[in-house]
XYZ file of C-alpha atoms in Angstrom:
435
model
C 0.000 0.000 0.000
C 2.883 2.346 0.808
C 4.374 1.958 -2.638
C 1.005 2.821 -4.201
C 0.732 6.004 -2.121
C 4.332 6.799 -3.021
C 3.306 6.798 -6.652
C 0.509 9.304 -6.151
C 0.615 12.631 -7.995
C 0.941 14.644 -4.740
C 3.927 12.590 -3.636
C 5.654 13.050 -6.960
C 5.087 16.816 -6.931
C 6.312 17.163 -3.339
C 9.359 15.040 -4.048
C 10.194 17.035 -7.198
C 9.706 20.351 -5.377
C 11.916 19.288 -2.474
C 14.599 17.984 -4.775
C 14.605 21.186 -6.830
C 14.842 23.312 -3.661
C 17.690 21.207 -2.254
C 19.546 21.325 -5.563
C 19.140 25.136 -5.773
C 20.290 25.589 -2.182
C 23.308 23.333 -2.792
C 24.312 25.385 -5.845
C 23.958 28.656 -3.950
C 25.925 27.447 -0.885
C 28.173 25.191 -2.923
C 27.182 22.336 -0.607
C 27.779 18.957 -2.186
C 25.423 17.290 0.273
C 22.468 19.489 -0.750
C 23.298 19.114 -4.441
C 23.576 15.327 -4.151
C 20.371 15.049 -2.099
C 18.476 17.359 -4.455
C 19.710 15.541 -7.536
C 18.714 12.191 -5.991
C 15.198 13.408 -5.209
C 14.750 14.871 -8.717
C 16.022 11.635 -10.269
C 13.706 9.581 -8.036
C 10.776 11.772 -9.021
C 11.588 11.240 -12.710
C 11.920 7.461 -12.209
C 8.561 7.403 -10.413
C 7.048 9.335 -13.337
C 8.418 6.813 -15.838
C 7.128 3.902 -13.737
C 3.664 5.493 -13.493
C 3.558 6.185 -17.223
C 4.577 2.587 -17.942
C 1.860 1.253 -15.604
C -0.794 3.494 -17.133
C 0.272 2.484 -20.630
C 0.208 -1.184 -19.623
C -3.284 -0.925 -18.107
C -4.621 0.965 -21.122
C -3.111 -1.667 -23.411
C -4.730 -4.460 -21.367
C -8.105 -2.717 -21.592
C -7.797 -2.166 -25.357
C -6.644 -5.759 -25.887
C -9.658 -7.007 -23.932
C -11.990 -4.847 -26.056
C -10.261 -6.050 -29.232
C -10.949 -9.642 -28.116
C -14.548 -8.698 -27.203
C -13.911 -9.454 -23.546
C -15.865 -6.678 -21.877
C -15.743 -8.230 -18.417
C -12.195 -6.862 -17.835
C -11.980 -4.182 -15.120
C -9.031 -2.058 -13.891
C -8.332 -1.895 -10.113
C -9.413 1.255 -8.258
C -7.693 0.802 -4.888
C -4.563 2.730 -3.834
C -4.658 5.225 -6.706
C -4.356 8.970 -6.779
C -7.451 10.978 -7.652
C -6.455 11.658 -11.266
C -5.504 8.051 -11.926
C -8.680 6.856 -10.224
C -10.805 9.077 -12.454
C -9.014 7.842 -15.586
C -9.356 4.155 -14.683
C -12.956 4.639 -13.585
C -13.654 6.180 -17.014
C -12.064 3.188 -18.732
C -14.113 0.813 -16.554
C -17.331 2.662 -17.424
C -16.396 2.452 -21.099
C -15.932 -1.310 -20.683
C -19.358 -1.612 -19.052
C -20.976 0.328 -21.902
C -19.323 -1.925 -24.461
C -20.466 -5.003 -22.509
C -24.029 -3.690 -22.582
C -23.818 -3.058 -26.327
C -22.451 -6.563 -26.890
C -25.304 -8.111 -24.918
C -27.842 -6.032 -26.870
C -26.296 -7.077 -30.199
C -26.346 -10.738 -29.156
C -30.020 -10.447 -28.194
C -30.856 -8.751 -31.511
C -28.886 -11.373 -33.439
C -30.779 -14.139 -31.639
C -34.068 -12.317 -32.290
C -33.407 -11.954 -36.022
C -32.155 -15.529 -36.137
C -35.461 -16.734 -34.686
C -37.335 -14.711 -37.296
C -35.252 -16.190 -40.125
C -35.789 -19.705 -38.768
C -39.549 -19.213 -38.634
C -40.176 -17.965 -42.175
C -40.956 -20.372 -45.011
C -39.010 -18.275 -47.532
C -35.426 -19.417 -48.014
C -32.824 -16.699 -47.414
C -29.137 -16.827 -48.426
C -26.735 -13.940 -47.757
C -23.652 -13.951 -50.006
C -20.394 -12.061 -49.480
C -18.555 -10.357 -52.331
C -16.478 -13.516 -52.908
C -19.734 -15.525 -53.293
C -19.223 -17.373 -49.997
C -22.300 -17.841 -47.814
C -22.406 -15.396 -44.919
C -25.714 -16.613 -43.504
C -28.688 -18.772 -44.462
C -31.846 -19.976 -42.752
C -33.138 -23.566 -42.394
C -35.847 -22.941 -45.008
C -33.181 -22.389 -47.685
C -31.529 -25.748 -46.961
C -34.905 -27.484 -46.928
C -36.019 -25.975 -50.245
C -32.711 -26.985 -51.833
C -33.000 -30.540 -50.495
C -29.944 -30.265 -48.235
C -29.571 -31.039 -44.515
C -27.295 -28.003 -44.039
C -26.273 -25.306 -46.515
C -22.632 -24.254 -46.103
C -21.402 -23.356 -49.591
C -22.906 -22.852 -53.024
C -20.662 -25.684 -54.180
C -23.105 -28.111 -52.548
C -25.585 -27.244 -55.308
C -23.318 -28.711 -58.002
C -25.107 -32.019 -57.393
C -27.958 -30.487 -59.417
C -25.574 -29.268 -62.130
C -22.634 -26.878 -62.244
C -24.840 -24.185 -63.772
C -26.929 -23.912 -60.576
C -24.309 -22.230 -58.325
C -23.063 -20.219 -61.326
C -26.573 -18.895 -61.910
C -26.882 -17.773 -58.296
C -23.457 -16.106 -58.401
C -24.335 -14.168 -61.564
C -27.678 -12.964 -60.246
C -27.535 -9.168 -59.816
C -29.618 -6.951 -57.571
C -33.241 -6.800 -58.727
C -32.910 -9.829 -61.041
C -34.971 -13.004 -60.786
C -34.618 -16.552 -62.039
C -36.323 -19.929 -61.729
C -34.515 -23.107 -60.663
C -35.746 -26.594 -61.548
C -34.099 -29.162 -59.270
C -34.533 -32.937 -59.026
C -33.943 -33.608 -55.324
C -34.246 -36.817 -53.333
C -37.729 -35.642 -52.346
C -38.838 -35.098 -55.918
C -38.806 -32.262 -58.423
C -38.962 -28.725 -57.064
C -39.313 -25.393 -58.794
C -37.880 -22.362 -57.008
C -38.223 -18.648 -57.735
C -35.029 -16.801 -56.746
C -34.749 -13.031 -56.323
C -31.594 -11.042 -55.524
C -31.090 -7.756 -53.688
C -28.022 -5.917 -52.371
C -27.145 -3.877 -49.320
C -24.074 -2.349 -47.710
C -22.942 -4.113 -44.560
C -19.929 -2.497 -42.936
C -17.239 -2.076 -45.583
C -18.589 -4.697 -47.985
C -21.569 -5.261 -50.262
C -23.661 -8.360 -49.607
C -26.330 -9.957 -51.783
C -29.509 -11.397 -50.340
C -31.138 -14.257 -52.252
C -34.745 -15.169 -51.429
C -36.098 -18.568 -52.499
C -39.761 -19.539 -52.781
C -41.297 -22.856 -53.791
C -43.437 -22.049 -56.829
C -44.601 -25.610 -57.463
C -45.930 -26.102 -53.946
C -47.886 -22.871 -54.188
C -49.230 -23.779 -57.624
C -50.206 -27.278 -56.442
C -52.043 -25.779 -53.490
C -54.013 -23.387 -55.699
C -54.686 -26.150 -58.224
C -56.014 -28.401 -55.462
C -58.312 -25.657 -54.195
C -59.615 -25.114 -57.728
C -60.338 -28.822 -58.159
C -62.177 -28.917 -54.849
C -64.392 -25.970 -55.792
C -65.083 -27.481 -59.223
C -65.919 -30.868 -57.722
C -68.373 -29.321 -55.276
C -70.212 -27.565 -58.091
C -70.307 -30.641 -60.338
C -71.438 -33.062 -57.649
C -74.149 -30.658 -56.520
C -75.538 -30.206 -60.034
C -75.273 -33.905 -60.951
C -76.932 -35.046 -57.736
C -79.773 -32.580 -58.226
C -80.365 -34.035 -61.693
C -79.877 -37.739 -60.966
C -81.651 -38.056 -57.612
C -85.193 -37.476 -59.056
C -84.516 -39.946 -61.883
C -83.408 -42.643 -59.440
C -86.382 -41.989 -57.171
C -88.947 -42.036 -60.001
C -87.528 -45.176 -61.600
C -87.625 -46.919 -58.205
C -91.286 -45.913 -57.805
C -92.253 -47.114 -61.303
C -90.610 -50.488 -60.738
C -93.008 -51.143 -57.834
C -96.158 -50.574 -59.913
C -98.077 -53.695 -60.994
C -98.698 -52.413 -64.495
C -94.931 -51.978 -64.983
C -93.722 -55.205 -63.336
C -95.522 -57.402 -65.881
C -94.861 -55.164 -68.882
C -92.046 -54.801 -71.382
C -91.118 -51.453 -69.767
C -89.801 -53.121 -66.617
C -86.318 -54.009 -67.902
C -85.829 -50.546 -69.381
C -86.890 -48.823 -66.150
C -84.659 -51.143 -64.132
C -81.697 -50.230 -66.382
C -82.449 -46.552 -65.737
C -82.635 -47.246 -61.978
C -79.357 -49.201 -61.922
C -77.528 -46.653 -64.057
C -78.670 -43.708 -61.958
C -77.816 -45.561 -58.728
C -74.351 -46.304 -60.077
C -73.923 -42.674 -61.083
C -74.999 -41.518 -57.624
C -72.456 -43.853 -56.054
C -69.829 -42.582 -58.488
C -70.574 -38.935 -57.679
C -70.686 -39.702 -53.970
C -67.096 -40.924 -54.126
C -66.084 -37.557 -55.622
C -68.013 -35.762 -52.918
C -65.632 -37.302 -50.393
C -62.820 -35.488 -52.169
C -64.443 -32.068 -51.754
C -65.861 -32.526 -48.247
C -63.046 -34.196 -46.345
C -63.444 -34.112 -42.588
C -61.302 -31.721 -40.590
C -58.311 -33.561 -39.081
C -58.279 -34.277 -35.345
C -54.545 -34.516 -34.663
C -53.177 -36.463 -31.734
C -49.800 -38.072 -30.921
C -49.455 -41.725 -31.913
C -46.694 -44.260 -32.558
C -45.902 -44.973 -36.200
C -45.080 -48.583 -35.261
C -48.624 -49.111 -33.977
C -50.112 -47.617 -37.140
C -48.013 -49.955 -39.315
C -49.084 -52.928 -37.186
C -52.760 -51.988 -37.657
C -52.291 -51.924 -41.434
C -50.636 -55.367 -41.369
C -53.567 -56.778 -39.408
C -55.929 -55.879 -42.265
C -54.209 -58.512 -44.482
C -54.510 -56.450 -47.657
C -51.113 -57.670 -48.898
C -51.270 -61.122 -50.528
C -48.798 -63.868 -49.661
C -46.737 -63.594 -52.849
C -45.779 -60.011 -51.941
C -43.230 -59.473 -49.152
C -43.932 -56.549 -46.842
C -41.063 -55.113 -44.793
C -40.832 -52.062 -42.575
C -38.088 -50.057 -40.918
C -39.082 -47.460 -38.314
C -36.244 -45.520 -36.673
C -36.458 -45.170 -33.770
C -39.018 -47.834 -32.917
C -40.816 -45.362 -30.619
C -41.114 -42.744 -33.398
C -44.187 -40.602 -32.779
C -46.266 -38.519 -35.166
C -48.719 -35.735 -34.364
C -51.550 -36.002 -36.897
C -54.957 -37.573 -37.376
C -54.209 -41.333 -37.235
C -57.385 -42.252 -39.127
C -56.591 -39.978 -42.065
C -52.917 -40.984 -42.215
C -53.965 -44.660 -42.101
C -56.211 -43.953 -45.081
C -53.285 -42.456 -47.014
C -50.984 -45.412 -46.250
C -53.681 -47.925 -47.107
C -54.229 -46.218 -50.449
C -50.490 -46.280 -51.258
C -50.133 -49.936 -50.263
C -53.246 -50.971 -52.224
C -51.878 -49.167 -55.278
C -48.565 -50.998 -54.828
C -50.351 -54.362 -54.586
C -52.310 -53.631 -57.770
C -49.154 -52.487 -59.570
C -47.231 -55.670 -58.655
C -50.189 -57.854 -59.628
C -49.718 -61.639 -59.602
C -45.920 -61.587 -59.802
C -43.702 -61.802 -56.753
C -42.800 -58.449 -55.358
C -41.826 -56.349 -52.370
C -43.350 -53.428 -50.541
C -41.209 -51.539 -48.040
C -42.293 -48.954 -45.478
C -39.625 -46.779 -43.905
C -40.166 -44.016 -41.338
C -37.690 -41.770 -39.566
C -37.293 -38.296 -38.113
C -34.900 -35.722 -39.555
C -32.368 -34.528 -36.990
C -32.012 -31.161 -38.753
C -35.623 -29.936 -38.588
C -37.362 -32.785 -36.710
C -39.655 -33.481 -39.653
C -41.063 -37.014 -39.910
C -40.722 -38.857 -43.228
C -42.608 -42.003 -44.252
C -41.503 -43.764 -47.449
C -43.700 -46.366 -49.173
C -41.719 -48.169 -51.891
C -42.356 -51.135 -54.190
C -40.586 -52.948 -57.009
C -43.586 -53.070 -59.326
C -43.573 -51.610 -62.840
C -42.120 -48.115 -63.191
C -44.717 -45.366 -63.558
C -44.199 -43.707 -66.983
C -43.072 -40.075 -66.825
C -46.158 -38.759 -68.625
C -48.392 -40.522 -66.081
C -46.213 -39.518 -63.114
C -46.919 -35.866 -63.874
C -50.688 -36.440 -63.660
C -51.177 -38.976 -60.865
C -52.165 -36.353 -58.266
C -54.700 -34.700 -60.589
C -58.264 -35.470 -59.442
C -60.131 -38.035 -61.587
C -56.963 -39.095 -63.451
C -56.572 -42.878 -63.545
C -55.056 -45.582 -65.726
C -57.180 -48.337 -64.146
C -60.302 -49.602 -65.869
C -62.300 -49.560 -62.654
C -60.454 -46.717 -60.917
C -62.127 -43.511 -59.763
C -58.993 -41.360 -59.931
C -59.433 -39.769 -56.513
C -57.187 -41.981 -54.357
C -53.920 -40.060 -54.722
C -55.590 -36.668 -55.049
C -57.483 -37.435 -51.830
C -54.195 -38.459 -50.195
C -52.630 -35.179 -51.278
C -55.517 -33.228 -49.785
C -55.221 -35.171 -46.497
C -51.502 -34.377 -46.330
C -52.210 -30.715 -47.034
C -54.771 -30.577 -44.215
C -52.233 -32.353 -41.976
C -49.593 -29.713 -42.667
C -47.486 -32.066 -44.765
C -46.799 -33.110 -48.346
C -46.883 -36.250 -50.478
C -44.379 -36.641 -53.317
C -43.593 -39.252 -55.929
C -39.824 -39.675 -56.080
C -37.880 -40.302 -59.240
C -37.785 -43.927 -60.356
C -34.737 -45.747 -58.996
C -34.473 -43.688 -55.807
C -32.916 -45.884 -53.099
C -33.132 -48.824 -55.520
C -36.936 -48.910 -55.783
C -39.045 -48.558 -58.921
C -41.736 -46.522 -57.199
C -41.465 -44.529 -53.973
C -43.945 -42.154 -52.386
C -42.742 -40.042 -49.470
C -44.937 -38.389 -46.837
C -43.347 -35.445 -45.045
C -44.800 -34.077 -41.821
C -43.561 -30.748 -40.475
């Protein structure tokens, strides 16, 4: 403590004053003792000054180094200092506290904006001037069919022109990307904008799934059209069916030549009513009642229905075995049953395999269910139409099975996609994705 007080400003001034006075007196009286003592005190005062300047410089350097390393918890000691030094170090400490507060605020804002980016469905990619990725949100990786997006080079799997196109995109320009991912074909609209960030210019790319939006609008249009058609057809057919049924019960008709003709009218109208009623299911699907359930239990329930003949091998792989899904189990069972029945019909009488695989993505915690079979490959021209309502290649098919499945997945907050033939070694694979 004594050494600290010795280094105070008052001590240095007093020591310098005394040394100067002793040195002056020694010169005037020609006393070597006074001159030596005065010179010693002046020299000591100068040494103390150099030591204090070195300490102050060292402390300032430590503070600046801490700020440079973004360590704002560093504080200078306040004990045993002169008033001027205490004020200076207190100022530096207050500056450190202000910088610590600003750092905490910036971290909170960064976390806040990060949460916003993670919650939007639009993909966002921020590129530096050297085309390296500065930041991206999970939606961008998902739209591009990647678990994590680190560099544009990852997009070369879809062709070398894909990353080149994104690099060439200038501010205000737009382009469309057609990509064949493991989850099927996607069509993305990409728009670029620029902004100044610090001393560099960054480009912001926004990605939106055009095909998903178009499919959603197309599905809504089909539903509205189906409602109108079924309403008009039922209004026209119902009286015909009722009248023909009434005429068939009359005695003068039962024993006449008109009976067979009226019965044909009755049977045809009844069949048409049944046909229209199946389409009505497409346009008036019940609202889902989601609840948590185990995928393993749902698969076991489907096996118990024995809809798969003995010549077709059914296998399943659910990882983990306790995988849970939050959806309407009745509606999802209907979708899986439809896919498995279609697979059975496609395989026919030959030996074949149907495989069900379910797992949860570690990146976004989405649940995927794959239904694959080794039946005949679906032709490309038919693959583009299979989700269109009323489209069918079966003689006795209604054409609403897959379109109904797509509507169920839409209501469940998910999607159904037909993957490219040969994916994972299977001829046909449908994948259900639940967000």
